[in-house]
Each structure stands twice: as structure tokens, then as C-alpha cells.
CSV table of C-alpha atoms and ligand atoms in Angstrom, one decimal:
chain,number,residue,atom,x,y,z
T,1,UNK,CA,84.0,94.5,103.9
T,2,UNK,CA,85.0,91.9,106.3
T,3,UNK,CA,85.0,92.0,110.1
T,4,UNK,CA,83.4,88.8,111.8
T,5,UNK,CA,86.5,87.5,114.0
T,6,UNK,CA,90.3,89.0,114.5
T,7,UNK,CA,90.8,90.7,110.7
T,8,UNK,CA,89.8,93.7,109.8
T,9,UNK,CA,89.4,93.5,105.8
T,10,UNK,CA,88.8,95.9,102.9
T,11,UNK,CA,88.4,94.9,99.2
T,12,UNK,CA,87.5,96.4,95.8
T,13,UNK,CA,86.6,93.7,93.0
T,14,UNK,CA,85.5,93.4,89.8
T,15,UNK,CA,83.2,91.1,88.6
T,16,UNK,CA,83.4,88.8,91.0
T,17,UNK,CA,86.6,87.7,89.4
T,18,UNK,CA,89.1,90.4,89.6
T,19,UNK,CA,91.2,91.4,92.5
T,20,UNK,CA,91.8,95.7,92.4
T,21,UNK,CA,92.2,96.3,96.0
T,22,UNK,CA,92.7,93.9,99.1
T,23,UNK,CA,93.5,95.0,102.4
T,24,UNK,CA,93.7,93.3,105.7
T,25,UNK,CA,94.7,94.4,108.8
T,26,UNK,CA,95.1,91.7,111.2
T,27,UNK,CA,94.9,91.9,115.2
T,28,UNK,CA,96.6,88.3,116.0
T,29,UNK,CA,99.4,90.1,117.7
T,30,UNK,CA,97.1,91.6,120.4
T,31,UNK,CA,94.8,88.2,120.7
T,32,UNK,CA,98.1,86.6,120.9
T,33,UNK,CA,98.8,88.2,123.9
T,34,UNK,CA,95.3,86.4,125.9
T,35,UNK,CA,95.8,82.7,123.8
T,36,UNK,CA,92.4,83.2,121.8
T,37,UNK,CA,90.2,86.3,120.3
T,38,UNK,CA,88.6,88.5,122.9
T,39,UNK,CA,85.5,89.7,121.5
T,40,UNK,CA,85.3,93.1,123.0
T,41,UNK,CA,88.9,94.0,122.2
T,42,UNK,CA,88.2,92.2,118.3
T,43,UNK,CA,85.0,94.5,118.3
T,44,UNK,CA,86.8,97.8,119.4
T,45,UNK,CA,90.2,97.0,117.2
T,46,UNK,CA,87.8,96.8,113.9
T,47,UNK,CA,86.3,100.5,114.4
T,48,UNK,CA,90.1,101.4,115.0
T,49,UNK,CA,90.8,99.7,111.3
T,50,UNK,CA,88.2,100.8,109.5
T,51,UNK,CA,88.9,104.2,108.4
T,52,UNK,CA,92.7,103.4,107.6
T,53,UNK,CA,91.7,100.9,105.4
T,54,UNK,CA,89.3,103.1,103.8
T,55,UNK,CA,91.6,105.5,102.8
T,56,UNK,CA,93.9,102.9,101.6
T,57,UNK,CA,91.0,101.8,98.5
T,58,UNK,CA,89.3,103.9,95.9
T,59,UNK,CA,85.8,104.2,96.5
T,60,UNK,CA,84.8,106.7,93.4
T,61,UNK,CA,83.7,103.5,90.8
T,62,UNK,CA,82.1,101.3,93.0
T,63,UNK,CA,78.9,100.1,92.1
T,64,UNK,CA,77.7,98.0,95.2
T,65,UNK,CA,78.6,97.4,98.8
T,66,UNK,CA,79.5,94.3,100.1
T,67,UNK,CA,79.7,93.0,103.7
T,68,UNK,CA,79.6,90.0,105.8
T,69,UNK,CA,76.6,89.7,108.3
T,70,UNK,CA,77.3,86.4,109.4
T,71,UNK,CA,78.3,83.6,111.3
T,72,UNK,CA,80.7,85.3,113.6
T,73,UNK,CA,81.2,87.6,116.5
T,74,UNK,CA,78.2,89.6,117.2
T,75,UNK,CA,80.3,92.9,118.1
T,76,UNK,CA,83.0,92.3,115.2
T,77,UNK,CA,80.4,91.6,112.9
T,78,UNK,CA,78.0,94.7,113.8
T,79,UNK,CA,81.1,97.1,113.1
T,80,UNK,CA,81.4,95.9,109.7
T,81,UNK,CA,77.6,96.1,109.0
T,82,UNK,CA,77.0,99.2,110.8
T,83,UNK,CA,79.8,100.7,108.6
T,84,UNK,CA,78.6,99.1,105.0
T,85,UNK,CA,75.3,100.8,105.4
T,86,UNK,CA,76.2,104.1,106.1
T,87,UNK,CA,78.6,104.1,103.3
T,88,UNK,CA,75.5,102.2,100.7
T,89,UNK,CA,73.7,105.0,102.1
T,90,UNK,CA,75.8,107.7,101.9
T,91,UNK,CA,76.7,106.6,98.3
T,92,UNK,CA,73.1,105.4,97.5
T,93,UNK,CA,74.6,101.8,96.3
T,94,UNK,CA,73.0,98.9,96.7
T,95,UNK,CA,73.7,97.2,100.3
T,96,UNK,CA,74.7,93.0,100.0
T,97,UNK,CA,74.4,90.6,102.7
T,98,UNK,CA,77.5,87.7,102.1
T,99,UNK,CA,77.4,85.1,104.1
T,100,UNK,CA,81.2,84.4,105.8
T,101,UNK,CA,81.7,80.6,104.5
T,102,UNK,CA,79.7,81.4,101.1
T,103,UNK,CA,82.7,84.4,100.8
T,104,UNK,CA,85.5,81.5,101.5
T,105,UNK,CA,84.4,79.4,98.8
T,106,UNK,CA,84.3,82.6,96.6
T,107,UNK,CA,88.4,82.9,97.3
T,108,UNK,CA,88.0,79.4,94.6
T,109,UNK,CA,87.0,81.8,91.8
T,110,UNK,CA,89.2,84.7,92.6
T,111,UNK,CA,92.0,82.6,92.3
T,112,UNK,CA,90.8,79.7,89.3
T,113,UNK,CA,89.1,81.9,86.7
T,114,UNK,CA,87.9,78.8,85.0
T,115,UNK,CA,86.4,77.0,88.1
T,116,UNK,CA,82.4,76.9,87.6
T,117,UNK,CA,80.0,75.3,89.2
T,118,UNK,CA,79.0,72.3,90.1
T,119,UNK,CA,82.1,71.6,91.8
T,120,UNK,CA,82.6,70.3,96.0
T,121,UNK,CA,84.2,72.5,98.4
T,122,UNK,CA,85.8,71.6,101.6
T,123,UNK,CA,85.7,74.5,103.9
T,124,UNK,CA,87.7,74.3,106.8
T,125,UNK,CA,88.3,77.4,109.2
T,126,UNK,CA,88.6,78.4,113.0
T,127,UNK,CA,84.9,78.0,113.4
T,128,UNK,CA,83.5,75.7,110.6
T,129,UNK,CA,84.0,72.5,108.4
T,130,UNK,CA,82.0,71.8,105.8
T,131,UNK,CA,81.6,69.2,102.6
T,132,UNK,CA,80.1,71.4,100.4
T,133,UNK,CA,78.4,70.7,97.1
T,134,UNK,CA,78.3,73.7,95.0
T,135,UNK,CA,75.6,73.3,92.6
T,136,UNK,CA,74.8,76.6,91.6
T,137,UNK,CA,76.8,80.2,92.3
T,138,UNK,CA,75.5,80.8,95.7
T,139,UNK,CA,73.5,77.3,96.1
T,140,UNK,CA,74.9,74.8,98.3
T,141,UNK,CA,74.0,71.3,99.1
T,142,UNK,CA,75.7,70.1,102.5
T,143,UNK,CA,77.4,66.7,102.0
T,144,UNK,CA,78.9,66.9,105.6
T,145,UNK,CA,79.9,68.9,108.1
T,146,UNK,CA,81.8,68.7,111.7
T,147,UNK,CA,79.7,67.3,114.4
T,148,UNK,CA,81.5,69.0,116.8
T,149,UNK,CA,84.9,71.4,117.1
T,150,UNK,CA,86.0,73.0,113.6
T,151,UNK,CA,89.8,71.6,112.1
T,152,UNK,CA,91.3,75.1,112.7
T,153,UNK,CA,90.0,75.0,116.1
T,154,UNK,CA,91.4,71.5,116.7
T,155,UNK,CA,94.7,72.6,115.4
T,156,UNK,CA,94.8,75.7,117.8
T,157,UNK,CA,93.8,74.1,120.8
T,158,UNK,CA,96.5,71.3,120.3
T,159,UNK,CA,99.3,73.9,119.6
T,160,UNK,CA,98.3,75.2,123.2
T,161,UNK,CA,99.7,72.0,124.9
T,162,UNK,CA,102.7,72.2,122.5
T,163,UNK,CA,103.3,75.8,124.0
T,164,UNK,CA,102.6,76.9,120.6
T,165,UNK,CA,100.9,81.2,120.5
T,166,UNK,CA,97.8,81.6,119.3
T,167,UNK,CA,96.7,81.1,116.5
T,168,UNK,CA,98.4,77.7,116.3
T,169,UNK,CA,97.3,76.3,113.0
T,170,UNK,CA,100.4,78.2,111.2
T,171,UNK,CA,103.3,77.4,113.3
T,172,UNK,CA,102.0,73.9,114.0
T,173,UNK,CA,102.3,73.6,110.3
T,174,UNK,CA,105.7,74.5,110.5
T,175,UNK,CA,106.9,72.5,113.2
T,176,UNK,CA,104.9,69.5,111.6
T,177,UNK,CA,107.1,69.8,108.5
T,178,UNK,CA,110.3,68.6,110.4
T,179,UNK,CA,108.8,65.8,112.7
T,180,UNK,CA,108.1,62.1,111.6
T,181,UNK,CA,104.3,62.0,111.4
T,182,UNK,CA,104.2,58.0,112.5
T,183,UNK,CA,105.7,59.2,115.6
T,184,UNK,CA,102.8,59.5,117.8
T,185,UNK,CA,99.2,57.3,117.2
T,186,UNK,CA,96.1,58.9,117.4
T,187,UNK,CA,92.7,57.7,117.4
T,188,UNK,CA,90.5,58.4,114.0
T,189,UNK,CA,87.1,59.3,115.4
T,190,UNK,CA,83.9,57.5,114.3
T,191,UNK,CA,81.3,59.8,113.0
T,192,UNK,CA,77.5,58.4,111.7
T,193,UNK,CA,77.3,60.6,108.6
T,194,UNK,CA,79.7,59.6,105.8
T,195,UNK,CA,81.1,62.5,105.2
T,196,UNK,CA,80.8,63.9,108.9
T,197,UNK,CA,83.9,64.7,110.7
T,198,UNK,CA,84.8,65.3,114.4
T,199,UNK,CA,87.8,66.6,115.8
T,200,UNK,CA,86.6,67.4,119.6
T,201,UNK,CA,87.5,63.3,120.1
T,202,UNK,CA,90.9,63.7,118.6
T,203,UNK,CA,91.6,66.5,119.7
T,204,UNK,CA,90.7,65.7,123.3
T,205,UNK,CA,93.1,62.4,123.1
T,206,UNK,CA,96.0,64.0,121.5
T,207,UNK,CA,95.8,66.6,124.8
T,208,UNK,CA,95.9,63.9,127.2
T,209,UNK,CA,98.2,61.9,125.6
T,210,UNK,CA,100.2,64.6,125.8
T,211,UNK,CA,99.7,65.5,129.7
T,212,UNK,CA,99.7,61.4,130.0
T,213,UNK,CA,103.9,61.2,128.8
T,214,UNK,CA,104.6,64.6,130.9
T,215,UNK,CA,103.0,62.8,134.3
T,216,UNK,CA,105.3,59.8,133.2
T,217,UNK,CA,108.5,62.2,132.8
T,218,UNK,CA,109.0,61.0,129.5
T,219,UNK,CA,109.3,63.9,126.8
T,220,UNK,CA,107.4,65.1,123.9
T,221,UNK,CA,109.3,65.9,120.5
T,222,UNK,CA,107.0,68.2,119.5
T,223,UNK,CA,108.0,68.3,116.1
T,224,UNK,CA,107.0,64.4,115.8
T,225,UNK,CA,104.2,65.2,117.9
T,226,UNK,CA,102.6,68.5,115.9
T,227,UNK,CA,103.5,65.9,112.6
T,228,UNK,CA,101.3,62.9,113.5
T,229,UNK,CA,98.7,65.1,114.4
T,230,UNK,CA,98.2,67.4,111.5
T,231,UNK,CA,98.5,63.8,109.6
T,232,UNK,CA,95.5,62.6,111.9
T,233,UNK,CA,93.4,66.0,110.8
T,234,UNK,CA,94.5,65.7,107.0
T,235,UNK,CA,93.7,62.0,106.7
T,236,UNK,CA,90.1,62.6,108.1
T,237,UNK,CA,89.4,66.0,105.8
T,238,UNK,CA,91.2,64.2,102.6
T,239,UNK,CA,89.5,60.6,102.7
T,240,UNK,CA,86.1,62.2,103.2
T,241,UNK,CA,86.4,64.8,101.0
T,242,UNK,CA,87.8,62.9,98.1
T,243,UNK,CA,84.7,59.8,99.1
T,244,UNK,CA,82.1,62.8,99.0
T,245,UNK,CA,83.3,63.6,95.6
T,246,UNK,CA,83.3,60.1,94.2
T,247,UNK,CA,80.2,59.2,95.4
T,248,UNK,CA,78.0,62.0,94.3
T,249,UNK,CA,79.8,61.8,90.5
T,250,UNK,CA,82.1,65.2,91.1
T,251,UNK,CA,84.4,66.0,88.6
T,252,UNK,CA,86.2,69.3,90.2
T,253,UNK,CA,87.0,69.6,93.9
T,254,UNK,CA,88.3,72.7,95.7
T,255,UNK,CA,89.1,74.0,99.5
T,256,UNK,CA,89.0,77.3,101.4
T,257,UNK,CA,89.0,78.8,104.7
T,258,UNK,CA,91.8,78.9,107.3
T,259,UNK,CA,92.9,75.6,107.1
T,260,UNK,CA,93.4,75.3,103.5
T,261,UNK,CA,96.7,77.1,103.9
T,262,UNK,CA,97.8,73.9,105.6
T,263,UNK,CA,100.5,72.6,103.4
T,264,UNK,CA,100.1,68.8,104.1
T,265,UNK,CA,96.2,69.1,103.4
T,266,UNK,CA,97.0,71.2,100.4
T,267,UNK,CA,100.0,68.9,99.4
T,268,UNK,CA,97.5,65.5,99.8
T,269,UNK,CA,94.4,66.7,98.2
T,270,UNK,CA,96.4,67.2,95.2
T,271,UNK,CA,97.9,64.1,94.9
T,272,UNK,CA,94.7,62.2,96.1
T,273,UNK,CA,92.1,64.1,94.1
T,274,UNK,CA,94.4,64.0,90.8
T,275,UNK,CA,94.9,60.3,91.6
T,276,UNK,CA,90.9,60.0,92.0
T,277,UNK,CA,90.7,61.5,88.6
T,278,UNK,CA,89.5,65.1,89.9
T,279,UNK,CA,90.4,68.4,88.8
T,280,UNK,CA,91.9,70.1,92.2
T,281,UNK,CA,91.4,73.4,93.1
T,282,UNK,CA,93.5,75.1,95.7
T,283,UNK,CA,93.7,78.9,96.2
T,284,UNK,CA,96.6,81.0,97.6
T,285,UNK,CA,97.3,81.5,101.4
T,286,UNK,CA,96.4,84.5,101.8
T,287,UNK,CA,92.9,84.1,100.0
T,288,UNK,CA,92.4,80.9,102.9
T,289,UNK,CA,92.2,83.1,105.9
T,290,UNK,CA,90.3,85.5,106.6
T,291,UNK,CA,89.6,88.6,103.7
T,292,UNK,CA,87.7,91.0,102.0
T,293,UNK,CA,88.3,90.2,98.3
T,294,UNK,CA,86.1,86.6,98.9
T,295,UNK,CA,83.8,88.5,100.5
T,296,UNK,CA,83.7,91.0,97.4
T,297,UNK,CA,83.6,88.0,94.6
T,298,UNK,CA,80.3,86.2,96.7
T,299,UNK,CA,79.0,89.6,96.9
T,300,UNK,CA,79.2,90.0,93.2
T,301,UNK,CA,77.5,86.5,92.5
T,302,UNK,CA,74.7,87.3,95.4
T,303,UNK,CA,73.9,91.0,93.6
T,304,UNK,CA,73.4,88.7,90.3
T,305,UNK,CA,71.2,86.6,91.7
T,306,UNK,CA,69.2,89.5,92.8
T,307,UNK,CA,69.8,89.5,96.7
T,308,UNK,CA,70.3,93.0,98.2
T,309,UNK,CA,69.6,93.7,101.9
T,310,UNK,CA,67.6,96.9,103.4
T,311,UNK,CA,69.6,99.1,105.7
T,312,UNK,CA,68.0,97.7,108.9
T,313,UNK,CA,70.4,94.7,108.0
T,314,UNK,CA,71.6,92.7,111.9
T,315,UNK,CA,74.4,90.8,112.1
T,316,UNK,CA,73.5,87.0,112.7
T,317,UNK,CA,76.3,85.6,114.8
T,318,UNK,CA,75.1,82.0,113.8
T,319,UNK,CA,74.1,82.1,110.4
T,320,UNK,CA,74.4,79.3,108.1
T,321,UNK,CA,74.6,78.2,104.2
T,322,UNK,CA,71.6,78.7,102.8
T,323,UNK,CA,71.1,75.0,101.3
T,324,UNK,CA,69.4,74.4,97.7
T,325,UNK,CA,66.2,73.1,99.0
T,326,UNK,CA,65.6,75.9,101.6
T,327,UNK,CA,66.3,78.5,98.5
T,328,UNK,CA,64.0,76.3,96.3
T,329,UNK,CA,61.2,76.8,98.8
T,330,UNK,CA,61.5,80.6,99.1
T,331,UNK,CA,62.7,80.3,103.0
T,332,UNK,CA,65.4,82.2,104.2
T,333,UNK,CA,68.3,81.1,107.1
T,334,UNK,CA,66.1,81.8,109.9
T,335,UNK,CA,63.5,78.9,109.0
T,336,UNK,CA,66.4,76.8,108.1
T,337,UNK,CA,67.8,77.0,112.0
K,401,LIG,O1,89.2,81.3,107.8
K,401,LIG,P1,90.0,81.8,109.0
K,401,LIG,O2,91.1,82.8,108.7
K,401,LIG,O3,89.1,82.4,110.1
K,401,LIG,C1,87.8,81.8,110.4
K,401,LIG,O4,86.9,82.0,109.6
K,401,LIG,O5,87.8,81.0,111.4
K,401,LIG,O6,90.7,80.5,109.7
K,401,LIG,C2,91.5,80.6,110.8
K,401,LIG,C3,91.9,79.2,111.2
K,401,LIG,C4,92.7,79.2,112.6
K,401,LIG,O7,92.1,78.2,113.4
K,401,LIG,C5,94.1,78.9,112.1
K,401,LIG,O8,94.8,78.2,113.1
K,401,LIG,C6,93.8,78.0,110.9
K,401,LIG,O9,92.7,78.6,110.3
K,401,LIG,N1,95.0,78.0,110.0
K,401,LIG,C7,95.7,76.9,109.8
K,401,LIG,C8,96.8,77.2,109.0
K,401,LIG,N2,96.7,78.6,108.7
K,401,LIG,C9,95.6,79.0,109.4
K,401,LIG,N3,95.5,75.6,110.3
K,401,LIG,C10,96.4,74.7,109.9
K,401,LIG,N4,97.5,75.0,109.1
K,401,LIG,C11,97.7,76.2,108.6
K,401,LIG,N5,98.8,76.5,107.8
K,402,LIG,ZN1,87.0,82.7,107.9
């Protein structure tokens, strides 16, 4: 089960591995309507979904349930919670916390049935971008991570100025594919960690570079504009990515979340990983954004490693990966923040 932003999701799997039911229903067109997600409205759309959805999947064979707690929208997120533990309860089934960003590096294993770790992940949604180095199913080293806005974010808030709806990512992907991507320059932000990334400087520059040529009269293709940009954003996420996996001796490489669906970034780490000698791993669209199968397949792997939550389970609206050495130490998230 999946409900920590604007999709309401649904999922049986098997194994981990094997897709048997995936439903999403999806409340852009309403956020459209306000430019961005309003909680309260994502919160009370979710309860709405919920019961559709259920009657869409077979519940008879299930042996667990599964249900992201966290990061995310405290109200969105409690509806999904609330709703997994009265149906573990109801059911008597064992109840599974899944961490959001842990359950879009799952979509990776849905999609490659042969990809095992140790392998790095770049996650990169509406709210996070990570380096990740999987060492372990469900154990995580962070290589690097934004220092401040998330890609998708970046990509949404520049849409905006190119009167582009909410969510932007998509259709600035589109436009991007007709425009000449050395159109426009645009700065490539410094960042202290390695593999750190930062996209609130670009993003910021592209914007008033933007209201800079409209103040001068002169126009903005935004086809040309929307194609330099999503080159800036690719360039930064490839180059580090493919570094992070060079220097710490990866041999496999994979992406996930929202942004993966980006055709340039998915187009470019091909060709760069392959050419780095990497084995690239790159799911469908529709397992990038938001869903409940991932959330089913890291489910599967946290059940196996003997994780099950109590039915006084909160949602934690800032939760992070748990990293290797907080596991190793017997700490949860909490000490970790
Ligand atoms: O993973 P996701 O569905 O939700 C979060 O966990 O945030 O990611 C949504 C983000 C949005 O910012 C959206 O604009 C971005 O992913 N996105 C894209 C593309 N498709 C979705 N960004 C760039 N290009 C795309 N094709
Ligand atoms: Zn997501």
C-alpha cells in the first residue's frame, strides 16, 4: 500500500519479484488545478481511493501487509497506515513498515530479475536525491545526496516559469526533446561532497534568467530553454553517479524514482555507464513514479529480514534510509536524525 504524496497505490506481489496486481489511482489532475500537492485535499482524495482500489485486487492469498510509513505527507501517509493495520488486523497478517525511497529502489528488482546486490542506485524523485550504495537487500550506504532542492522538484519549479502545469517534470521532458539543449547556459553548482548535488542554485538561475530576457523583451524558446536545462540536471546526476560508481569499484548501477522516467537521464546513463564498463539498470516508467508494487517487492525483502511493525505503527513524515552502520549498531531511524 502506498499513499505518501498525490497517488493513491494498491499492489499484490509475489516474492518480492513478481508483479500480480498494481493499481494506481492518481490525483494530478486535481493538484494540477492549485500548481503543486495540497496536503489536505491529497489526504482526503486517498480515503476516497482506497476502497475502489481494494476491490480492484484479490486479497484471499496474501500472506503479509505492506505499507509505506515514511518520508512523506503526514495526512497522506497516515491514511495508508491507518488502513494497513486494520486490514493486518482484521486478517491477522503480519503488518510491514517500507520505507518510501527503500520501495523505489525495489521497482530495480521488479523489473531486472537478475539484479542483486551490491549494486548503486541513484534515486531521484519530487522530494529526494540520493547516491545510493546498496550493499545488502535493505542495507544502504549513502554515497551522496542533494544538499538542498530534490531534481524532480527542480524540474517542476522551472516548468512553472515555462507556463508548464504541474507536475512539470513530464511535459518538460517532452518539450526538451524538440529544443537545442546548447541553447541556453546554465551554471553547474559547486557542491563540497563528491557525489553531493544541488539544484536550488540552478534552479534559482535558470528562473531569473528567465524573468531577466522577459524584462529585456527578448523571447524565450521554451523548447531550447526546457532542453538546456534538463541537460544541466542530467549532466550533474550522470557525472556523479557514474564517478560514485567508479570510485567505490561498482560493477552494476541502477536508477528509480520520479525522475528516472526522464528520457535524456535514462538515454545518458546507458550510454555512460556501458561506456564506464557498468552493467545499467533502468526500470519502466511506470515503476519510476510513484507505486505500490515497489512498495510490495521492499516489503517482501524487509519481512525476510525479520522486520514487522506493531499496530501502533505512526507515519514519520521525515524518515530516512536506514544506513548500514546505524543497522549494524542495532539503532533505528530515530537515532539516526
Ligand atoms: O517518485 P515520484 O513519483 O514521487 C515522489 O516520491 O516524489 O516523483 C515525482 C517527481 C515529480 O517531481 C515529477 O516532475 C518527476 O518526478 N518526473 C519527471 C519525469 N517524470 C516524473 N522529471 C523529469 N522527467 C520526467 N519524465
Ligand atoms: Zn516517490
Amino acid at each position: 500500500m502506498e499513499s505518501s504524496c498525490d497517488e493513491t497505490a494498491v499492489a499484490i506481489v509475489r516474492d518480492g519479484r513478481e508483479v500480480l496486481a498494481n493499481c494506481v489511482a492518481s490525483q494530478i489532475d486535481t493538484h494540477a488545478l492549485y500548481g503543486g500537492v495540497v496536503p489536505e485535499i491529497a489526504s482526503r482524495m486517498h480515503v476516497e481511493a482506497i476502497d475502489p482500489l481494494l476491490d480492484a485486487v484479490c486479497l484471499d492469498d496474501i500472506d503479509a501487509v505492506a505499507v509505506t510509513y515514511g518520508p512523506g505527507l503526514v495526512g497522506a501517509l497516515l491514511t495508508g497506515v491507518s488502513w494497513a493495520k486494520a486490514l493486518a488486523y482484521a486478517m491477522d497478517k503480519p503488518l510491514i513498515p517500507v520505507n518510501h525511497i527503500e520501495g523505489h529502489v525495489s521497482a530495480d528488482y521488479i523489473a531486472h530479475p537478475d539484479l542483486e546486490p551490491p549494486f548503486v542506485c541513484l534515486v531521484a524523485s519530487g522530494g529526494h536525491s540520493h547516491i545510493l550504495n546498496v550493499t545488502h537487500y535493505g542495507e544502504y550506504e549513502l554515497l551522496g545526496q542533494t544538499m538542498d532542492d530534490a531534481a524532480g522538484e527542480a524540474f517542476d519549479k522551472v516548468a512553472r516559469v515555462l507556463d508548464i502545469p504541474y507536475p512539470g517534470g513530464p511535459l518538460l521532458d517532452k518539450l526538451a526533446d524538440e529544443g537545442d539543449d546548447h541553447a541556453y547556459t546554465f551554471p553547474h553548482p559547486h557542491t563540497q561532497g563528491k557525489y553531493d548535488f544541488s539544484f536550488s542554485g540552478l534552479k534559482t538561475a535558470v528562473i531569473n534568467q528567465a524573468h531577466n530576457l522577459r524584462q529585456q523583451g527578448v523571447p524565450i524558446d521554451a523548447k531550447d530553454f526546457a532542453a538546456s536545462f534538463r541537460r544541466s540536471v542530467v549532466d550533474m546526476l550522470v557525472t556523479k553517479t557514474v564517478a560514485a560508481c567508479l570510485d567505490t569499484g561498482a560493477k552494476r548501477v541502477a536508477i528509480a524514482g520520479g525522475v528516472a522516467a526522464n528520457s535524456l537521464l535514462r538515454r545518458d546513463l546507458q550510454r555512460r555507464g556501458e561506456a564506464a564498463g557498468l552493467e545499467v539498470y533502468i526500470p519502466p516508467k511506470n515503476l519510476c513514479t510513484d507505486n505500490a508494487a515497489m512498495i510490495g517487492s521492499a516489503g517482501f525483502y524487509t519481512l525476510m529480514a525479520g522486520r514487522v511493525a506493531d499496530l501502533d505503527l505512526n507515519a514519520v513524515p521525515a524518515l530516512r534510509v536506514l544506513m548500514k552502520e546505524f543497522r549494524e549498531q542495532g539503532t533505528g531511524n530515530r537515532e539516526q536524525e
